[in-house]
mmCIF file of C-alpha atoms in Angstrom:
data_model
loop_
_atom_site.group_PDB
_atom_site.id
_atom_site.type_symbol
_atom_site.label_atom_id
_atom_site.label_comp_id
_atom_site.label_asym_id
_atom_site.label_seq_id
_atom_site.Cartn_x
_atom_site.Cartn_y
_atom_site.Cartn_z
ATOM 1 C CA MET A 1467 0.000 0.000 0.000
ATOM 2 C CA GLY A 1468 2.874 2.339 0.835
ATOM 3 C CA LEU A 1469 4.378 1.968 -2.646
ATOM 4 C CA ILE A 1470 1.004 2.526 -4.324
ATOM 5 C CA ARG A 1471 0.456 5.695 -2.319
ATOM 6 C CA ILE A 1472 3.906 6.963 -3.247
ATOM 7 C CA LEU A 1473 3.303 6.285 -6.943
ATOM 8 C CA ALA A 1474 -0.099 7.980 -6.778
ATOM 9 C CA PHE A 1475 1.464 11.000 -5.073
ATOM 10 C CA LEU A 1476 4.173 11.226 -7.741
ATOM 11 C CA LEU A 1477 1.575 11.008 -10.515
ATOM 12 C CA LEU A 1478 -0.506 13.786 -8.976
ATOM 13 C CA SER A 1479 2.618 15.899 -8.486
ATOM 14 C CA LEU A 1480 3.562 15.532 -12.146
ATOM 15 C CA GLN A 1481 0.039 16.482 -13.182
ATOM 16 C CA ALA A 1482 0.169 19.533 -10.914
ATOM 17 C CA ILE A 1483 3.414 20.643 -12.562
ATOM 18 C CA ALA A 1484 1.789 20.294 -15.989
ATOM 19 C CA VAL A 1485 -1.261 22.228 -14.822
ATOM 20 C CA GLN A 1486 0.964 25.053 -13.609
ATOM 21 C CA ALA A 1487 2.657 25.133 -17.016
ATOM 22 C CA SER A 1488 -0.706 25.814 -18.661
ATOM 23 C CA GLN A 1489 -2.682 28.856 -17.570
ATOM 24 C CA CYS A 1490 -6.032 27.847 -19.081
ATOM 25 C CA ILE A 1491 -7.080 24.485 -17.636
ATOM 26 C CA PRO A 1492 -10.697 23.228 -17.794
ATOM 27 C CA THR A 1493 -12.490 21.605 -14.887
ATOM 28 C CA GLN A 1494 -12.852 18.438 -16.964
ATOM 29 C CA PHE A 1495 -11.970 16.925 -20.328
ATOM 30 C CA ASP A 1496 -14.764 15.665 -22.550
ATOM 31 C CA GLU A 1497 -12.985 13.358 -24.983
ATOM 32 C CA THR A 1498 -9.702 11.591 -25.646
ATOM 33 C CA VAL A 1499 -8.997 11.507 -29.384
ATOM 34 C CA THR A 1500 -6.210 10.646 -31.818
ATOM 35 C CA LEU A 1501 -4.590 13.107 -34.217
ATOM 36 C CA ASP A 1502 -4.480 12.267 -37.911
ATOM 37 C CA TYR A 1503 -2.814 15.427 -39.223
ATOM 38 C CA VAL A 1504 -2.493 19.201 -38.827
ATOM 39 C CA ASN A 1505 -4.433 21.245 -41.406
ATOM 40 C CA ASP A 1506 -3.139 24.691 -40.467
ATOM 41 C CA GLY A 1507 -2.365 26.792 -37.410
ATOM 42 C CA ASP A 1508 -5.822 26.489 -35.858
ATOM 43 C CA THR A 1509 -7.360 23.329 -37.353
ATOM 44 C CA ILE A 1510 -6.532 19.642 -36.978
ATOM 45 C CA THR A 1511 -8.044 16.420 -38.338
ATOM 46 C CA LEU A 1512 -8.689 13.395 -36.112
ATOM 47 C CA THR A 1513 -8.436 9.735 -37.084
ATOM 48 C CA ASP A 1514 -12.234 9.474 -36.855
ATOM 49 C CA GLY A 1515 -12.497 12.040 -39.670
ATOM 50 C CA ARG A 1516 -13.601 15.026 -37.603
ATOM 51 C CA LEU A 1517 -12.057 18.438 -38.154
ATOM 52 C CA VAL A 1518 -11.361 20.271 -34.912
ATOM 53 C CA ARG A 1519 -11.176 24.067 -34.849
ATOM 54 C CA LEU A 1520 -9.113 25.372 -31.936
ATOM 55 C CA ILE A 1521 -11.422 27.651 -29.929
ATOM 56 C CA GLY A 1522 -10.341 31.174 -29.061
ATOM 57 C CA ILE A 1523 -7.549 31.735 -31.560
ATOM 58 C CA ASP A 1524 -7.220 32.785 -35.181
ATOM 59 C CA SER A 1525 -4.115 31.726 -37.078
ATOM 60 C CA PRO A 1526 -2.998 33.198 -40.437
ATOM 61 C CA GLU A 1527 -4.800 31.651 -43.408
ATOM 62 C CA ILE A 1528 -3.116 29.280 -45.847
ATOM 63 C CA ASP A 1529 -4.145 29.475 -49.501
ATOM 64 C CA PHE A 1530 -3.857 25.799 -50.450
ATOM 65 C CA GLN A 1531 -4.539 26.463 -54.138
ATOM 66 C CA PHE A 1532 -2.027 29.303 -54.446
ATOM 67 C CA PRO A 1533 0.403 28.954 -51.498
ATOM 68 C CA GLU A 1534 2.225 32.139 -52.486
ATOM 69 C CA LEU A 1535 -0.973 34.052 -51.613
ATOM 70 C CA SER A 1536 -1.062 32.693 -48.053
ATOM 71 C CA GLN A 1537 -1.031 35.228 -45.252
ATOM 72 C CA SER A 1538 2.278 36.035 -43.619
ATOM 73 C CA TYR A 1539 3.216 33.487 -40.929
ATOM 74 C CA ALA A 1540 0.566 31.004 -42.119
ATOM 75 C CA THR A 1541 3.082 28.334 -43.144
ATOM 76 C CA PRO A 1542 5.326 28.780 -40.067
ATOM 77 C CA ALA A 1543 2.221 28.505 -37.866
ATOM 78 C CA LYS A 1544 1.288 25.152 -39.406
ATOM 79 C CA LYS A 1545 4.902 23.977 -39.204
ATOM 80 C CA TYR A 1546 5.127 24.843 -35.511
ATOM 81 C CA LEU A 1547 1.861 23.075 -34.633
ATOM 82 C CA SER A 1548 3.010 20.044 -36.665
ATOM 83 C CA GLU A 1549 6.138 19.908 -34.514
ATOM 84 C CA VAL A 1550 4.160 20.148 -31.271
ATOM 85 C CA VAL A 1551 1.752 17.291 -32.077
ATOM 86 C CA LYS A 1552 2.315 14.252 -34.294
ATOM 87 C CA PRO A 1553 0.010 11.864 -36.201
ATOM 88 C CA GLY A 1554 -1.181 9.063 -33.926
ATOM 89 C CA GLN A 1555 -0.774 11.170 -30.794
ATOM 90 C CA SER A 1556 -3.539 11.126 -28.176
ATOM 91 C CA LEU A 1557 -5.121 14.490 -27.410
ATOM 92 C CA LEU A 1558 -7.659 15.727 -24.877
ATOM 93 C CA LEU A 1559 -10.655 17.842 -25.893
ATOM 94 C CA ALA A 1560 -12.610 20.227 -23.686
ATOM 95 C CA PHE A 1561 -15.800 21.755 -25.054
ATOM 96 C CA ASP A 1562 -17.452 25.118 -24.462
ATOM 97 C CA LYS A 1563 -21.092 26.167 -24.926
ATOM 98 C CA GLN A 1564 -21.116 25.562 -28.684
ATOM 99 C CA ARG A 1565 -19.608 22.277 -29.868
ATOM 100 C CA LEU A 1566 -20.055 22.618 -33.622
ATOM 101 C CA GLY A 1567 -19.093 25.514 -35.876
ATOM 102 C CA PRO A 1568 -21.010 26.780 -38.926
ATOM 103 C CA TYR A 1569 -18.909 24.580 -41.241
ATOM 104 C CA GLY A 1570 -19.488 21.408 -39.237
ATOM 105 C CA ARG A 1571 -16.137 21.483 -37.481
ATOM 106 C CA THR A 1572 -15.839 20.392 -33.857
ATOM 107 C CA LEU A 1573 -14.962 23.359 -31.617
ATOM 108 C CA ALA A 1574 -12.661 22.528 -28.711
ATOM 109 C CA TYR A 1575 -9.818 23.502 -26.429
ATOM 110 C CA VAL A 1576 -7.117 20.955 -27.250
ATOM 111 C CA TYR A 1577 -4.461 19.576 -24.891
ATOM 112 C CA THR A 1578 -1.710 16.987 -25.031
ATOM 113 C CA GLU A 1579 -1.701 14.205 -22.445
ATOM 114 C CA LYS A 1580 0.904 16.286 -20.579
ATOM 115 C CA LEU A 1581 -1.779 18.994 -20.333
ATOM 116 C CA GLU A 1582 -0.008 21.307 -22.761
ATOM 117 C CA HIS A 1583 -2.645 23.613 -24.214
ATOM 118 C CA LEU A 1584 -2.307 23.993 -27.987
ATOM 119 C CA GLN A 1585 -4.089 27.353 -28.061
ATOM 120 C CA GLU A 1586 -1.748 28.806 -25.442
ATOM 121 C CA MET A 1587 1.306 27.517 -27.272
ATOM 122 C CA MET A 1588 0.217 29.038 -30.582
ATOM 123 C CA LEU A 1589 -0.468 32.392 -28.927
ATOM 124 C CA SER A 1590 2.677 32.516 -26.803
ATOM 125 C CA HIS A 1591 4.889 31.864 -29.834
ATOM 126 C CA GLY A 1592 3.124 34.485 -31.930
ATOM 127 C CA PHE A 1593 1.524 32.108 -34.427
ATOM 128 C CA ALA A 1594 -2.065 33.172 -33.734
ATOM 129 C CA LYS A 1595 -4.223 35.985 -32.403
ATOM 130 C CA ALA A 1596 -6.793 35.609 -29.642
ATOM 131 C CA ARG A 1597 -10.298 35.948 -31.029
ATOM 132 C CA VAL A 1598 -13.782 35.263 -29.658
ATOM 133 C CA TYR A 1599 -16.474 33.951 -31.980
ATOM 134 C CA GLN A 1600 -19.132 32.318 -29.789
ATOM 135 C CA ASN A 1601 -17.263 30.311 -27.151
ATOM 136 C CA ASP A 1602 -15.482 32.457 -24.585
ATOM 137 C CA TYR A 1603 -14.773 30.422 -21.437
ATOM 138 C CA PHE A 1604 -11.022 31.153 -21.609
ATOM 139 C CA TRP A 1605 -11.137 34.493 -23.421
ATOM 140 C CA GLN A 1606 -9.463 36.481 -20.627
ATOM 141 C CA CYS A 1607 -6.754 33.880 -20.132
ATOM 142 C CA LEU A 1608 -5.990 33.686 -23.848
ATOM 143 C CA SER A 1609 -6.079 37.477 -24.264
ATOM 144 C CA LYS A 1610 -3.477 37.825 -21.517
ATOM 145 C CA ILE A 1611 -1.166 35.364 -23.273
ATOM 146 C CA GLU A 1612 -1.617 37.155 -26.604
ATOM 147 C CA ARG A 1613 -0.842 40.490 -24.971
ATOM 148 C CA THR A 1614 2.460 39.156 -23.620
ATOM 149 C CA ALA A 1615 3.434 37.845 -27.067
ATOM 150 C CA ARG A 1616 2.413 41.149 -28.651
ATOM 151 C CA GLU A 1617 4.546 43.126 -26.188
ATOM 152 C CA ARG A 1618 7.511 40.817 -26.814
ATOM 153 C CA LYS A 1619 7.011 41.176 -30.588
ATOM 154 C CA VAL A 1620 7.346 37.445 -31.188
ATOM 155 C CA GLY A 1621 6.176 35.687 -34.333
ATOM 156 C CA LEU A 1622 3.556 37.569 -36.330
ATOM 157 C CA TRP A 1623 3.742 40.498 -33.897
ATOM 158 C CA SER A 1624 7.131 41.379 -35.395
ATOM 159 C CA ASP A 1625 5.423 41.832 -38.781
ATOM 160 C CA LYS A 1626 4.102 45.312 -39.586
ATOM 161 C CA SER A 1627 1.100 43.871 -41.416
ATOM 162 C CA TYR A 1628 -0.271 42.531 -38.117
ATOM 163 C CA GLN A 1629 -0.002 45.788 -36.194
ATOM 164 C CA PRO A 1630 -3.250 47.643 -35.381
ATOM 165 C CA LEU A 1631 -4.271 50.336 -37.853
ATOM 166 C CA THR A 1632 -4.544 53.973 -36.833
ATOM 167 C CA THR A 1633 -7.862 55.759 -37.255
ATOM 168 C CA ASP A 1634 -6.400 58.222 -39.770
ATOM 169 C CA SER A 1635 -5.175 55.367 -41.978
ATOM 170 C CA LEU A 1636 -8.627 53.799 -42.450
ATOM 171 C CA THR A 1637 -10.012 53.743 -45.991
ATOM 172 C CA ARG A 1638 -13.192 52.512 -47.633
ATOM 173 C CA ASP A 1639 -11.285 49.304 -48.446
ATOM 174 C CA ASP A 1640 -11.460 48.496 -44.725
ATOM 175 C CA SER A 1641 -15.266 48.543 -44.749
ATOM 176 C CA ASN A 1642 -17.001 45.218 -44.063
ATOM 177 C CA LYS A 1643 -13.726 43.704 -42.850
ATOM 178 C CA TRP A 1644 -12.574 42.713 -39.383
ATOM 179 C CA ARG A 1645 -9.914 45.167 -38.280
ATOM 180 C CA GLU A 1646 -7.849 46.052 -35.225
ATOM 181 C CA VAL A 1647 -7.558 49.805 -34.695
ATOM 182 C CA ARG A 1648 -5.481 51.721 -32.153
ATOM 183 C CA GLY A 1649 -6.429 55.175 -30.893
ATOM 184 C CA VAL A 1650 -7.296 57.458 -27.992
ATOM 185 C CA VAL A 1651 -10.750 57.788 -26.445
ATOM 186 C CA THR A 1652 -11.875 61.342 -27.195
ATOM 187 C CA GLY A 1653 -15.458 61.035 -25.958
ATOM 188 C CA TYR A 1654 -18.280 58.739 -24.949
ATOM 189 C CA GLU A 1655 -22.004 59.180 -24.636
ATOM 190 C CA ARG A 1656 -25.312 57.364 -24.479
ATOM 191 C CA LYS A 1657 -27.450 57.709 -27.588
ATOM 192 C CA GLY A 1658 -30.908 56.295 -27.165
ATOM 193 C CA GLN A 1659 -30.447 52.707 -26.071
ATOM 194 C CA ASN A 1660 -26.864 52.527 -27.320
ATOM 195 C CA PHE A 1661 -23.552 53.599 -25.810
ATOM 196 C CA GLU A 1662 -20.976 55.148 -28.137
ATOM 197 C CA LEU A 1663 -17.243 55.353 -27.616
ATOM 198 C CA ASN A 1664 -15.419 57.863 -29.843
ATOM 199 C CA ILE A 1665 -11.853 57.079 -30.863
ATOM 200 C CA ASP A 1666 -9.775 59.993 -32.192
ATOM 201 C CA ASN A 1667 -13.076 61.646 -33.258
ATOM 202 C CA ASN A 1668 -12.906 59.411 -36.324
ATOM 203 C CA LEU A 1669 -14.097 55.971 -35.209
ATOM 204 C CA VAL A 1670 -17.255 55.182 -33.225
ATOM 205 C CA VAL A 1671 -17.504 51.971 -31.202
ATOM 206 C CA MET A 1672 -21.161 51.164 -30.574
ATOM 207 C CA MET A 1673 -22.510 48.965 -27.757
ATOM 208 C CA SER A 1674 -26.182 48.057 -27.575
ATOM 209 C CA GLN A 1675 -28.209 48.152 -24.373
ATOM 210 C CA GLN A 1676 -28.341 44.359 -24.250
ATOM 211 C CA ASP A 1677 -24.534 44.117 -24.422
ATOM 212 C CA ILE A 1678 -23.536 47.098 -22.279
ATOM 213 C CA GLY A 1679 -23.371 45.021 -19.090
ATOM 214 C CA LYS A 1680 -20.560 42.920 -20.553
ATOM 215 C CA PHE A 1681 -18.320 46.004 -20.630
ATOM 216 C CA SER A 1682 -18.809 47.060 -16.994
ATOM 217 C CA ASN A 1683 -15.119 46.615 -16.101
ATOM 218 C CA ILE A 1684 -14.031 48.803 -19.010
ATOM 219 C CA LEU A 1685 -16.691 51.481 -18.740
ATOM 220 C CA THR A 1686 -16.002 52.094 -15.043
ATOM 221 C CA LEU A 1687 -12.422 53.092 -15.806
ATOM 222 C CA LYS A 1688 -11.399 56.658 -16.545
ATOM 223 C CA LEU A 1689 -11.898 56.464 -20.287
ATOM 224 C CA LEU A 1690 -11.152 59.933 -21.618
ATOM 225 C CA GLU A 1691 -7.675 60.153 -23.154
ATOM 226 C CA SER A 1692 -7.155 56.420 -22.592
ATOM 227 C CA ARG A 1693 -5.289 54.545 -25.303
ATOM 228 C CA VAL A 1694 -7.196 51.538 -26.598
ATOM 229 C CA ILE A 1695 -7.147 48.859 -29.265
ATOM 230 C CA VAL A 1696 -10.598 48.047 -30.637
ATOM 231 C CA ARG A 1697 -11.560 45.131 -32.873
ATOM 232 C CA GLY A 1698 -14.544 44.476 -35.076
ATOM 233 C CA LYS A 1699 -16.108 44.583 -38.507
ATOM 234 C CA LEU A 1700 -15.861 48.146 -39.772
ATOM 235 C CA TYR A 1701 -18.441 50.089 -41.724
ATOM 236 C CA PHE A 1702 -18.726 53.750 -42.782
ATOM 237 C CA SER A 1703 -21.816 55.765 -41.858
ATOM 238 C CA TYR A 1704 -22.632 59.436 -41.193
ATOM 239 C CA GLY A 1705 -19.097 60.544 -41.998
ATOM 240 C CA LYS A 1706 -17.306 58.189 -39.599
ATOM 241 C CA TYR A 1707 -16.048 54.652 -39.419
ATOM 242 C CA ARG A 1708 -17.981 52.512 -36.978
ATOM 243 C CA LEU A 1709 -17.945 49.054 -35.460
ATOM 244 C CA ASN A 1710 -20.340 47.198 -33.195
ATOM 245 C CA ALA A 1711 -18.827 45.765 -30.024
ATOM 246 C CA THR A 1712 -20.729 42.812 -28.584
ATOM 247 C CA HIS A 1713 -17.977 41.244 -26.449
ATOM 248 C CA PRO A 1714 -15.410 42.801 -24.053
ATOM 249 C CA SER A 1715 -12.563 41.088 -25.930
ATOM 250 C CA GLN A 1716 -13.109 43.710 -28.641
ATOM 251 C CA ILE A 1717 -11.721 46.522 -26.466
ATOM 252 C CA THR A 1718 -8.257 46.416 -24.904
ATOM 253 C CA MET A 1719 -6.935 49.172 -22.672
ATOM 254 C CA GLU A 1720 -3.278 50.019 -23.296
ATOM 255 C CA ASN A 1721 -1.019 50.973 -20.417
ATOM 256 C CA THR A 1722 1.627 52.739 -22.449
ATOM 257 C CA PRO A 1723 1.712 54.877 -25.612
#
């Protein structure tokens, strides 16, 4: 019995070390699966034929028909993930609220048996951005990891094409596209049932009444003259660029210029 207890203690200790290495650990895992191959920096295929989209991150897109048109860092992102996990390797899946995406892919947080979190690894090495679609259980954890990588300028964050735009550089070509924009809060006001945040007097971030409660931590801060990065699908209306913010991950407060 003494030997069994010692072995059990050692196993738990090793698991605890692995847990500490990963910042975003679920309360439980839902499935153990086997990897077939890596599709790109945020998608893998399992031996049972399912495609798994890594929740909470967005990796540069590969153009499989014309590889030369792939986004910068798309191929290195796939290469890195292919080095982290190998065909035939067992992986652990943890699900969020929504298990299937619009294209039929399984949506999951993916871990190795050593509890290494693939999403964290992609973010920390600068091979993906944090992005919320529907599932957001780990959004704050993943955003923190992305911010560290961004500040260290690792991976794609060393590439100028991935830096946030400035409000004065926006053009009509940016309309109807997801963009990251950096600026200073020059005003905010309630208009009807909406709340509007003005950035550099050139970009309006709109929050509806039903979503305003999600931004309570941000809106209680001293906003005027604060530097922020905002994210969303841009459109042009009434002489200004605008975006609708429905999730707090779309607004990041910056500490330094």
